[in-house]
PDB file of C-alpha atoms in Angstrom:
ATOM      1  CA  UNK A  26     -27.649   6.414  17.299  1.00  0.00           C
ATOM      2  CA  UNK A  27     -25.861   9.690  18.013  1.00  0.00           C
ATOM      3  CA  UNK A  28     -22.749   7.912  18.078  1.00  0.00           C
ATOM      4  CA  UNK A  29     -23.359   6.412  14.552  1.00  0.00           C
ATOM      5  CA  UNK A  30     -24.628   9.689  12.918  1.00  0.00           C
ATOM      6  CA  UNK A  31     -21.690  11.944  14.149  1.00  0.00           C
ATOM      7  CA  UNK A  32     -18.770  10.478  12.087  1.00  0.00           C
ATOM      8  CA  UNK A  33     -21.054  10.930   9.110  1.00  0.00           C
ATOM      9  CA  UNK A  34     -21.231  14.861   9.220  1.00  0.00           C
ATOM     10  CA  UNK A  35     -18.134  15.721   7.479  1.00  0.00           C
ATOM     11  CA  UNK A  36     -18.228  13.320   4.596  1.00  0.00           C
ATOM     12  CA  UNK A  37     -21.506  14.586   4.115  1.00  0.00           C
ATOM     13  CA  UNK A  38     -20.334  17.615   3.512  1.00  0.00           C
ATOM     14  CA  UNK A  39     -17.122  16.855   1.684  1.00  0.00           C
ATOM     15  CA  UNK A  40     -19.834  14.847  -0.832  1.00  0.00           C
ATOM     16  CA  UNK A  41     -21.870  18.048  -1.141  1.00  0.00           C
ATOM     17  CA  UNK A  42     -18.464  19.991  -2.283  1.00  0.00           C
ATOM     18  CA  UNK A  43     -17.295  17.360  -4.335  1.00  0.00           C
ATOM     19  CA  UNK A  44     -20.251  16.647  -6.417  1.00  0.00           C
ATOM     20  CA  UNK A  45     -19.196  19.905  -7.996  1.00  0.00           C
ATOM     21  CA  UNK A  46     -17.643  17.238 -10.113  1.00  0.00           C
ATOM     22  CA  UNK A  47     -20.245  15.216 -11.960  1.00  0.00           C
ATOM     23  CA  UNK A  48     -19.746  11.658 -11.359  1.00  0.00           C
ATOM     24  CA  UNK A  49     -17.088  11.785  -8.477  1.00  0.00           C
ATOM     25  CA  UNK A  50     -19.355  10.356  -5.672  1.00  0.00           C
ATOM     26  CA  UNK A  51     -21.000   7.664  -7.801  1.00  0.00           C
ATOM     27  CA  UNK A  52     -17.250   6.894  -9.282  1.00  0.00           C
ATOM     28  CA  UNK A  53     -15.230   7.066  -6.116  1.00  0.00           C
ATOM     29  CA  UNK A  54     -16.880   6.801  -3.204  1.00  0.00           C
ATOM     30  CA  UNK A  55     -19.285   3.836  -4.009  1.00  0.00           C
ATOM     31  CA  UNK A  56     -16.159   2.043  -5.621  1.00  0.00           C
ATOM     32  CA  UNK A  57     -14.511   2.487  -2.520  1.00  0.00           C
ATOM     33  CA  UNK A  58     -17.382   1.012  -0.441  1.00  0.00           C
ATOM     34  CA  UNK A  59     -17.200  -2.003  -3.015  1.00  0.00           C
ATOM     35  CA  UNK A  60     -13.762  -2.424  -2.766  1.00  0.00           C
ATOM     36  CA  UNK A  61     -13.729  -2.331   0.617  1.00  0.00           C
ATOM     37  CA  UNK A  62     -16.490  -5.346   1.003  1.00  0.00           C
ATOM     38  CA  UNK A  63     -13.933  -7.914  -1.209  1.00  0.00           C
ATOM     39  CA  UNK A  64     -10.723  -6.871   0.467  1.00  0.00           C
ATOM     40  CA  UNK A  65     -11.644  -7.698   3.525  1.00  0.00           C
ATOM     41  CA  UNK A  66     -13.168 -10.967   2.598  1.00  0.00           C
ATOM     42  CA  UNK A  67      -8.715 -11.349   1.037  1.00  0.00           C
ATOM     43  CA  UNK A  68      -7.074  -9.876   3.950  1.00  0.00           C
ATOM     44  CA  UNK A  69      -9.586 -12.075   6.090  1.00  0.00           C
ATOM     45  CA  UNK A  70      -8.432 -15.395   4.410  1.00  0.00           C
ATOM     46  CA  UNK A  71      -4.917 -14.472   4.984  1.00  0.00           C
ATOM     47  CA  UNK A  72      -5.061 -13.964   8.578  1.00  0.00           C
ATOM     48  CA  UNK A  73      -6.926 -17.302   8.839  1.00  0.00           C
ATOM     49  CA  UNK A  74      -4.408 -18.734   6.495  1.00  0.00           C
ATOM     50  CA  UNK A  75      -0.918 -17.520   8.353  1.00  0.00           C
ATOM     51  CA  UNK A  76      -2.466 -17.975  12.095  1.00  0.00           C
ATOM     52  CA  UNK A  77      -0.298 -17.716  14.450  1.00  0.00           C
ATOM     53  CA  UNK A  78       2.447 -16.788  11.935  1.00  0.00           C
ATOM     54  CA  UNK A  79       0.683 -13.567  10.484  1.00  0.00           C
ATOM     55  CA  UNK A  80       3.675 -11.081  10.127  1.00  0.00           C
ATOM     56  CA  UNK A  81       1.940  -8.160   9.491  1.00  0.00           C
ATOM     57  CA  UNK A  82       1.002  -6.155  12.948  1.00  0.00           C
ATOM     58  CA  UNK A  83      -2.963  -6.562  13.540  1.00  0.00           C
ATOM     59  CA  UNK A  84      -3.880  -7.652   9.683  1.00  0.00           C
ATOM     60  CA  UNK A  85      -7.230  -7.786  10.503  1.00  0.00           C
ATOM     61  CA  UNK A  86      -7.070  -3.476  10.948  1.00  0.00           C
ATOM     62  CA  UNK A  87      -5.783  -3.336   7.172  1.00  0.00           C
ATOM     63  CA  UNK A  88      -7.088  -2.654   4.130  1.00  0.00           C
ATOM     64  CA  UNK A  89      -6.333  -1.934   0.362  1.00  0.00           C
ATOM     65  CA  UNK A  90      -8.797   0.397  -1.010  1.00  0.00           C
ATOM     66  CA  UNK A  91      -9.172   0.439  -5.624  1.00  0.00           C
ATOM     67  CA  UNK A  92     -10.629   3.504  -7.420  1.00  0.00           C
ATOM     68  CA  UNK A  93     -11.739   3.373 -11.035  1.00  0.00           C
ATOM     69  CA  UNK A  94     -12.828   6.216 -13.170  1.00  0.00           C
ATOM     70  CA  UNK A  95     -12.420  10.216 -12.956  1.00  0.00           C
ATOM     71  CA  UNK A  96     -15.622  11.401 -12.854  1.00  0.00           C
ATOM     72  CA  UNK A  97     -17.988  12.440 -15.977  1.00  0.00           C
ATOM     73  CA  UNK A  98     -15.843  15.282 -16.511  1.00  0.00           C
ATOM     74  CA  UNK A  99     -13.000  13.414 -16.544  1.00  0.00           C
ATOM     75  CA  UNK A 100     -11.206  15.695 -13.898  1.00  0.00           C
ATOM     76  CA  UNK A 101     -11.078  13.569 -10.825  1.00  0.00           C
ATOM     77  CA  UNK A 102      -7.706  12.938  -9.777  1.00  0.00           C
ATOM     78  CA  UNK A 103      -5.760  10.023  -7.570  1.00  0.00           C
ATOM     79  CA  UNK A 104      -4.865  12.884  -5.301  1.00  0.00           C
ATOM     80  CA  UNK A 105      -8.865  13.776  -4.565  1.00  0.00           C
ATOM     81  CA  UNK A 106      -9.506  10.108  -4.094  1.00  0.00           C
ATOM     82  CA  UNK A 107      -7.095  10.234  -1.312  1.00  0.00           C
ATOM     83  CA  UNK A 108      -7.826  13.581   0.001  1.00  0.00           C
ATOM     84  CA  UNK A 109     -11.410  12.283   0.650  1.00  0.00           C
ATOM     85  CA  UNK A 110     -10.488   9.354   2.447  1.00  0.00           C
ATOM     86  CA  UNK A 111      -7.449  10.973   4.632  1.00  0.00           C
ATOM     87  CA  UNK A 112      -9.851  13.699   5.486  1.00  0.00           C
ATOM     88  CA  UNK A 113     -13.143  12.592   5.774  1.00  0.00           C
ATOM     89  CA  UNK A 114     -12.714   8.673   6.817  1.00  0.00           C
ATOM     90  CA  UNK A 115     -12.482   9.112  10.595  1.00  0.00           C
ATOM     91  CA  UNK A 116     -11.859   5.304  11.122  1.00  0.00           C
ATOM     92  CA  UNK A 117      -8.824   5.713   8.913  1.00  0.00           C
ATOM     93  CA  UNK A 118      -5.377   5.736  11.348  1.00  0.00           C
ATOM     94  CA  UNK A 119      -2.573   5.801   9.060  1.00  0.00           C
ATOM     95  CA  UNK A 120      -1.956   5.767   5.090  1.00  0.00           C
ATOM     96  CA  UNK A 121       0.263   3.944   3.166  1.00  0.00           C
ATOM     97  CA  UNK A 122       0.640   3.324  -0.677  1.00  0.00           C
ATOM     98  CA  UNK A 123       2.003   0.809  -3.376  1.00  0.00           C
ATOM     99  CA  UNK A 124       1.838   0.151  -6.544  1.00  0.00           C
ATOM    100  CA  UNK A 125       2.099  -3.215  -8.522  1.00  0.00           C
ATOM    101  CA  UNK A 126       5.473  -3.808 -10.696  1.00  0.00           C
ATOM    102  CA  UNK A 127       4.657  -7.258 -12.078  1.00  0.00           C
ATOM    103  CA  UNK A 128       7.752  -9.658 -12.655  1.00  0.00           C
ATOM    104  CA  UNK A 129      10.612  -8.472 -12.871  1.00  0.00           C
ATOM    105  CA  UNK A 130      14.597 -10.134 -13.820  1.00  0.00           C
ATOM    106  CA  UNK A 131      16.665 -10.113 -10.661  1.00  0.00           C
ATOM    107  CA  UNK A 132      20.447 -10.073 -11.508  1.00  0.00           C
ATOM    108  CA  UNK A 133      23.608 -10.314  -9.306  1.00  0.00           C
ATOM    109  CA  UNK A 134      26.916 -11.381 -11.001  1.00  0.00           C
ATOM    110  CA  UNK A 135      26.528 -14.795 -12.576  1.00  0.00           C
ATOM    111  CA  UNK A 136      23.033 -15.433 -10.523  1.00  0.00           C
ATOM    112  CA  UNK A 137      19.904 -14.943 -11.918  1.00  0.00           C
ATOM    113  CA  UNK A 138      16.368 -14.800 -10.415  1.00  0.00           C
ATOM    114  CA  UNK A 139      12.998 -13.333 -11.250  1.00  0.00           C
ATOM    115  CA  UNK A 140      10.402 -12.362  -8.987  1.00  0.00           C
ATOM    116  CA  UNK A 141       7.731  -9.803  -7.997  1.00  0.00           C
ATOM    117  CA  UNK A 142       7.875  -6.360  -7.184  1.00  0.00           C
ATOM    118  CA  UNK A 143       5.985  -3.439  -5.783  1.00  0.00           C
ATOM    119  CA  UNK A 144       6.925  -0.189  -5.147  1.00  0.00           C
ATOM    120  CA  UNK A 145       5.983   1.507  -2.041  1.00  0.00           C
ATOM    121  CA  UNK A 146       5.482   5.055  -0.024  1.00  0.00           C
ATOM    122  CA  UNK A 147       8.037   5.099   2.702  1.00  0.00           C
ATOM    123  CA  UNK A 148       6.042   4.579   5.626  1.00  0.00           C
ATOM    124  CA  UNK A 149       4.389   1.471   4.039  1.00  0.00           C
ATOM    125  CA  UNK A 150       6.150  -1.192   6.389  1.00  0.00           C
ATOM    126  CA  UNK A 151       4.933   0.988   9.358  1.00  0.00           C
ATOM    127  CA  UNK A 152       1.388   1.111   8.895  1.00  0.00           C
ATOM    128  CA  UNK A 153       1.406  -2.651   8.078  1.00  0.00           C
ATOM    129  CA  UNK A 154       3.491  -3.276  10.996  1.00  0.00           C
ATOM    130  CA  UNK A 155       6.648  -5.428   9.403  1.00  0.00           C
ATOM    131  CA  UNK A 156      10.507  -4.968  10.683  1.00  0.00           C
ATOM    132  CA  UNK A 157      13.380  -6.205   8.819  1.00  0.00           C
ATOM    133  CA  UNK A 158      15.824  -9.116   9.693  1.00  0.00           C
ATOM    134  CA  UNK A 159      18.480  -7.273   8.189  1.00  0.00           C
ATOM    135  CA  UNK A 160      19.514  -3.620   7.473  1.00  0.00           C
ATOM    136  CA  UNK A 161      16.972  -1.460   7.942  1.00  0.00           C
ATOM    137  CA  UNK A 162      13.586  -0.196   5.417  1.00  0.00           C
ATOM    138  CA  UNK A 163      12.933   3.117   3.911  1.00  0.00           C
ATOM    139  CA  UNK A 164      11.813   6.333   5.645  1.00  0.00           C
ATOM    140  CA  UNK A 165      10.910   9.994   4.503  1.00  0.00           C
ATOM    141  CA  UNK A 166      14.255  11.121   5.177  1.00  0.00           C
ATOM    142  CA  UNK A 167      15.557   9.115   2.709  1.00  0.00           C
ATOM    143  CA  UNK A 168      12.434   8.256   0.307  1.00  0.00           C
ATOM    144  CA  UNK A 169      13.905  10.692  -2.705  1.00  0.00           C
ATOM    145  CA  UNK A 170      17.647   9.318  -2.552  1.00  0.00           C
ATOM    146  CA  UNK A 171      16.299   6.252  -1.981  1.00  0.00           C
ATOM    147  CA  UNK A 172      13.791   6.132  -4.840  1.00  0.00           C
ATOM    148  CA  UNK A 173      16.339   5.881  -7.928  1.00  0.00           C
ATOM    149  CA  UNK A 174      18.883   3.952  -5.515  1.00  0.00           C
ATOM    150  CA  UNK A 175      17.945   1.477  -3.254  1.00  0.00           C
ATOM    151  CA  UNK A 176      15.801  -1.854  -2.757  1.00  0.00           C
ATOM    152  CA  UNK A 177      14.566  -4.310   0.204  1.00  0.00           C
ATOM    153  CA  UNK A 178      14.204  -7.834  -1.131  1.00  0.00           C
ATOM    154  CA  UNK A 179      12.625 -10.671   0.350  1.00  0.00           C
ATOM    155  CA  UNK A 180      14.517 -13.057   2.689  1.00  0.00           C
ATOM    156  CA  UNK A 181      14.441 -15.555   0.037  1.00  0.00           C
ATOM    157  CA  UNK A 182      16.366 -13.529  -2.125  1.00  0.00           C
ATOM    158  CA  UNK A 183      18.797 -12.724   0.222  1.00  0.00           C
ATOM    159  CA  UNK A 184      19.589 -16.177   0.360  1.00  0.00           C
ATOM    160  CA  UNK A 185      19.023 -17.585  -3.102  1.00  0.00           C
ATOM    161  CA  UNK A 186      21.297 -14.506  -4.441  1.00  0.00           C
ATOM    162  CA  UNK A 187      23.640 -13.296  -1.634  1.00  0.00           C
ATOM    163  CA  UNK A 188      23.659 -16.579   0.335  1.00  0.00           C
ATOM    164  CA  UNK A 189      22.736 -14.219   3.869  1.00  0.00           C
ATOM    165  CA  UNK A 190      25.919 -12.110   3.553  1.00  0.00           C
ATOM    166  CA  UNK A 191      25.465  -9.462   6.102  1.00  0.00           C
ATOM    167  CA  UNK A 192      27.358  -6.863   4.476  1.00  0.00           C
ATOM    168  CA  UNK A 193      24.337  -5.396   2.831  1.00  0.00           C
ATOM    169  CA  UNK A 194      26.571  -2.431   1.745  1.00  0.00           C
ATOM    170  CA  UNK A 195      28.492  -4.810  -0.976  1.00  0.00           C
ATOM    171  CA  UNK A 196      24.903  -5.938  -1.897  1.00  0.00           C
ATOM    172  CA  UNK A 197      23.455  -5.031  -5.204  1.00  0.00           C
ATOM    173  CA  UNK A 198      21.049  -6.242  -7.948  1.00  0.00           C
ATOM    174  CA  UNK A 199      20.127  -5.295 -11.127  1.00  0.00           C
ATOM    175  CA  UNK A 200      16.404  -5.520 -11.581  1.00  0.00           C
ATOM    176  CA  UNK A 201      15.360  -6.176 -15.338  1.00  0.00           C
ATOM    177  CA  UNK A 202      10.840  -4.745 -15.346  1.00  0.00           C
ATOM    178  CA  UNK A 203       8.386  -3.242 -17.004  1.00  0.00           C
ATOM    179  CA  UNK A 204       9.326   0.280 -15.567  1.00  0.00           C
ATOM    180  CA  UNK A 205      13.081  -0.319 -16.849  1.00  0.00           C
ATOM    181  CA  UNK A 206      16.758  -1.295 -15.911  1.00  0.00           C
ATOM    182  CA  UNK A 207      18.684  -0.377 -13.476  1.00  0.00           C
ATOM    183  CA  UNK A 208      21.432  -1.029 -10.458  1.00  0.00           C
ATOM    184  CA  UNK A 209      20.074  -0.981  -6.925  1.00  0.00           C
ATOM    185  CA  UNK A 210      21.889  -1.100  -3.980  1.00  0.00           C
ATOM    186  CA  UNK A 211      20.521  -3.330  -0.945  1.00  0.00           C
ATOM    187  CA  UNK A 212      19.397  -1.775   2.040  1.00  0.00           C
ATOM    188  CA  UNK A 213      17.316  -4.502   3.729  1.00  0.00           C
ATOM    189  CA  UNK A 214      15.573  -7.734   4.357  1.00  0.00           C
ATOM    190  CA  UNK A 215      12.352  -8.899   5.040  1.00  0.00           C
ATOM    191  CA  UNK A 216      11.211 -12.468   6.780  1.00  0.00           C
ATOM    192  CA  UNK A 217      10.422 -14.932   4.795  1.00  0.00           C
ATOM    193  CA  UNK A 218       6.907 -14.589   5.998  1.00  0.00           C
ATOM    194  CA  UNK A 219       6.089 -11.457   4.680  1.00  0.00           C
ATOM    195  CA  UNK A 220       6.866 -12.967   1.068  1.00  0.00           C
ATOM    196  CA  UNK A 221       4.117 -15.911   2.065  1.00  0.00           C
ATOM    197  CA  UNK A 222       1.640 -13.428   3.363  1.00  0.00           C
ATOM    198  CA  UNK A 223       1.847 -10.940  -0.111  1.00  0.00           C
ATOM    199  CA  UNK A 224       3.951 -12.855  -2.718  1.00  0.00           C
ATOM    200  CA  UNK A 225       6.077 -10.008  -3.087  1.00  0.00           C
ATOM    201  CA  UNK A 226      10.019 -10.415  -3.575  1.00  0.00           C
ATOM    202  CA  UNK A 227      11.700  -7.010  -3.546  1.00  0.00           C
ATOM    203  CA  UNK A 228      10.431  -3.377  -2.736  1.00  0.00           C
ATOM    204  CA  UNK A 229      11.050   0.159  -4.433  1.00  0.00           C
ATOM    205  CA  UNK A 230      10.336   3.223  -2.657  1.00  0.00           C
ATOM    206  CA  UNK A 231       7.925   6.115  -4.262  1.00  0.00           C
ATOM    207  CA  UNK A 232       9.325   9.914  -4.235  1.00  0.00           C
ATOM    208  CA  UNK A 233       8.019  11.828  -1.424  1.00  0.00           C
ATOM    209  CA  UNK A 234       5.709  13.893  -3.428  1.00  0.00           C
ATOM    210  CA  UNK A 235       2.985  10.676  -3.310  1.00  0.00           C
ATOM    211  CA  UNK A 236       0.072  13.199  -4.765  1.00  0.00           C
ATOM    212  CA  UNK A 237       2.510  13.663  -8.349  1.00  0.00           C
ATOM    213  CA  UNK A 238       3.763   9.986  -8.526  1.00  0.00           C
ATOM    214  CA  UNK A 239       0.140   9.195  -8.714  1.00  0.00           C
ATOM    215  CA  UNK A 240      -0.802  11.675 -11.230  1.00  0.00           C
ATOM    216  CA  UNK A 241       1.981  10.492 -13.396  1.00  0.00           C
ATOM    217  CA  UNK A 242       0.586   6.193 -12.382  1.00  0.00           C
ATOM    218  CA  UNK A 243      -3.195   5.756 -11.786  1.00  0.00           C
ATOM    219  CA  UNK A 244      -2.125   2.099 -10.926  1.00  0.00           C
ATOM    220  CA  UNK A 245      -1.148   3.377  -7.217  1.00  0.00           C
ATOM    221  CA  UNK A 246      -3.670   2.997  -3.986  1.00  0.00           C
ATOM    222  CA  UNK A 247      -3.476   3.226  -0.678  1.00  0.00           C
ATOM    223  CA  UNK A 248      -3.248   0.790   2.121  1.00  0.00           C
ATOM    224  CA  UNK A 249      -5.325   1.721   4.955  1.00  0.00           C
ATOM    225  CA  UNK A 250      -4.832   1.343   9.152  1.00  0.00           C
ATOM    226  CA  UNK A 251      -8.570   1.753  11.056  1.00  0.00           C
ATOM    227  CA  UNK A 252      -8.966   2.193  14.505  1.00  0.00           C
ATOM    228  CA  UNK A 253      -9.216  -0.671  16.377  1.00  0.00           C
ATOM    229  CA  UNK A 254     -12.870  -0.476  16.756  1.00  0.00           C
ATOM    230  CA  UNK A 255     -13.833   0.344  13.140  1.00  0.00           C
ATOM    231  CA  UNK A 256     -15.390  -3.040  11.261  1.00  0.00           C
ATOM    232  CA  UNK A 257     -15.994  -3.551   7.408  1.00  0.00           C
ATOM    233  CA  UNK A 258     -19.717  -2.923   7.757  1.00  0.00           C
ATOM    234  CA  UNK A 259     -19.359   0.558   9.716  1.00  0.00           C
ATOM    235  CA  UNK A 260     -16.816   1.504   6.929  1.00  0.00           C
ATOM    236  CA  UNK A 261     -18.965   0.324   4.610  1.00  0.00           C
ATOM    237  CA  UNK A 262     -22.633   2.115   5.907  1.00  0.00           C
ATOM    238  CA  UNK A 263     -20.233   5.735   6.319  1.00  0.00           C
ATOM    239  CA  UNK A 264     -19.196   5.266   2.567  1.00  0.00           C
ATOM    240  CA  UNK A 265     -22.206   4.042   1.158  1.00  0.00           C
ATOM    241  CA  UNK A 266     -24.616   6.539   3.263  1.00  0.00           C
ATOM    242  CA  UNK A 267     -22.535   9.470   2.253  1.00  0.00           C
ATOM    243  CA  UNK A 268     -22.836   8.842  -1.176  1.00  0.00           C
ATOM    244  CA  UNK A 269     -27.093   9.047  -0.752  1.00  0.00           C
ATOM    245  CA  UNK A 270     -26.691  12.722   0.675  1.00  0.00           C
ATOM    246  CA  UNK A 271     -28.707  14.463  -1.404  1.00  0.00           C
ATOM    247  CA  UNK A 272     -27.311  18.141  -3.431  1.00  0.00           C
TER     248      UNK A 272
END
C-alpha cells in the first residue's frame, strides 16, 4: 500500500549512499533486522513474565538493537550504525544507549557486595520509562561531571549496603570492574523491580559525546522507543526490504 511504501523512501536512499562502503548494508542493516526478530521474542517474555508489575513504561515499544562487523573495508563505524537508524528508521521515537560492565566488587566501609553493572547515556531511564525511589537519575546537564563521579544502584543495594539511609549525599561506594577502580558518589535509587526486569545492580553514565565513547567501545548499542503503532514485522520488512534496493 501507499502507506507501507512511503516510510521506505529514505532508507532506500540512505542504502544507495551507504553502499559506498562495501559490505555496510549486508553487515549492518540485515544484522539489525536479525537482531531485531530475537529481541523482541526477550523483551516479549519479560513483559509476560513481570505482568502487572512491568516497571519499565510500555516495554512492549522497546527494543535493543546488536551490530557486528565494519564493513569489507573495515571503515564502518558505531556512529554510522546509529546515524542510519536515528535518521532513516521512522518508527524509531527516542534513543538511548548502554553498554555491558560485567560483575563488578561493590565496596562501602566494612560491607562488601558484588553485582552487575551497565553504563548508560543519560537519557536512558527516560526512553525506558523508569523513575527513582530515591534521589534523582542522570541527565545531559550533568552526564560529563557525572560520568567519572557518580552512580545509581539498585534498591537492593541501597539496602543491603546503606540500610535505606536517605542521605544519599553521605552515600558512596567503591566499585572494584573490569573498566577499573574507583570512588562514586550516590545519586539515586531504583525499585527493586527494575533489578528483576534487567538483572542490573548499579548504573554509570556515558560522556555526552555518545558518537566518541563508542568509537573508543564497540560493545555499546542503542535501546530503541517505536511509535506506538510500529510492530516487529513492519520494522523488520523496512530493514530487510531496504537492504534488497538495488545500486
Amino acid at each position: 500500500t501507499p502507506e507501507s511504501q512511503a516510510p521506505m523512501l529514505p532508507i532506500r536512499a540512505a542504502i544507495k549512499s551507504l553502499r559506498r562502503s562495501p559490505g555496510f548494508a549486508t553487515v549492518s542493516i540485515l544484522s539489525l533486522a536479525l537482531a531485531l526478530g530475537l529481541v523482541a521474542a526477550v523483551f516479549g517474555m519479560v513483559d509476560a513474565l513481570r505482568r502487572p508489575r512491568t516497571i519499565s513504561h510500555e516495554p512492549e515499544r522497546l527494543f535493543s538493537i546488536l551490530f557486528s562487523g565494519n564493513g569489507k573495508a573495515g571503515q564502518v563505524t558505531k556512529a554510522d550504525h546509529f546515524d542510519v537508524i536515528q535518521r532513516y528508521v521512522r518508527s524509531i521515537q527516542e534513543t538511548a544507549y548502554t553498554r555491558h560492565i560485567g560483575f563488578a566488587t561493590l565496596v562501602s566501609g566494612d560491607l562488601l557486595a558484588e553485582g552487575s553493572g551497565r553504563v548508560v547515556s543519560a537519557n536512558y531511564f527516560d526512553v525506558v520509562g523508569v523513575r527513582p525511589i530515591a534521589g534523582r537519575v542522570f541527565t545531559s546537564a550533568t552526564a560529563d561531571e557525572d560520568a567519572s563521579a557518580s552512580v545509581v544502584i539498585s534498591e537492593a543495594l541501597w539496602i543491603s549496603l546503606f540500610h535505606r539511609n536517605p542521605r544519599l549525599e553521605k552515600l558512596a561506594l567503591r566499585i572494584e570492574s573490569a573498566d577499573g577502580m574507583g570512588r562514586r558518589q550516590v545519586v539515586g535509587v531504583l525499585p527493586a523491580e527494575y533489578y528483576n526486569q534487567t538483572g542490573t545492580d548499579f548504573w554509570q553514565v556515558m560522556p555526552s559525546n555518545i558518537a566518541a565513547y563508542a568509537a573508543a567501545d564497540r560493545r555499546v548499542w542503542p535501546i530503541v522507543r517505536v511509535g506506538a503503532n510500529a510492530t516487529i514485522d513492519s520494522l523488520n520488512f523496512l530493514i530487510v526490504a531496504s537492504g534488497q534496493v538495488p545500486d
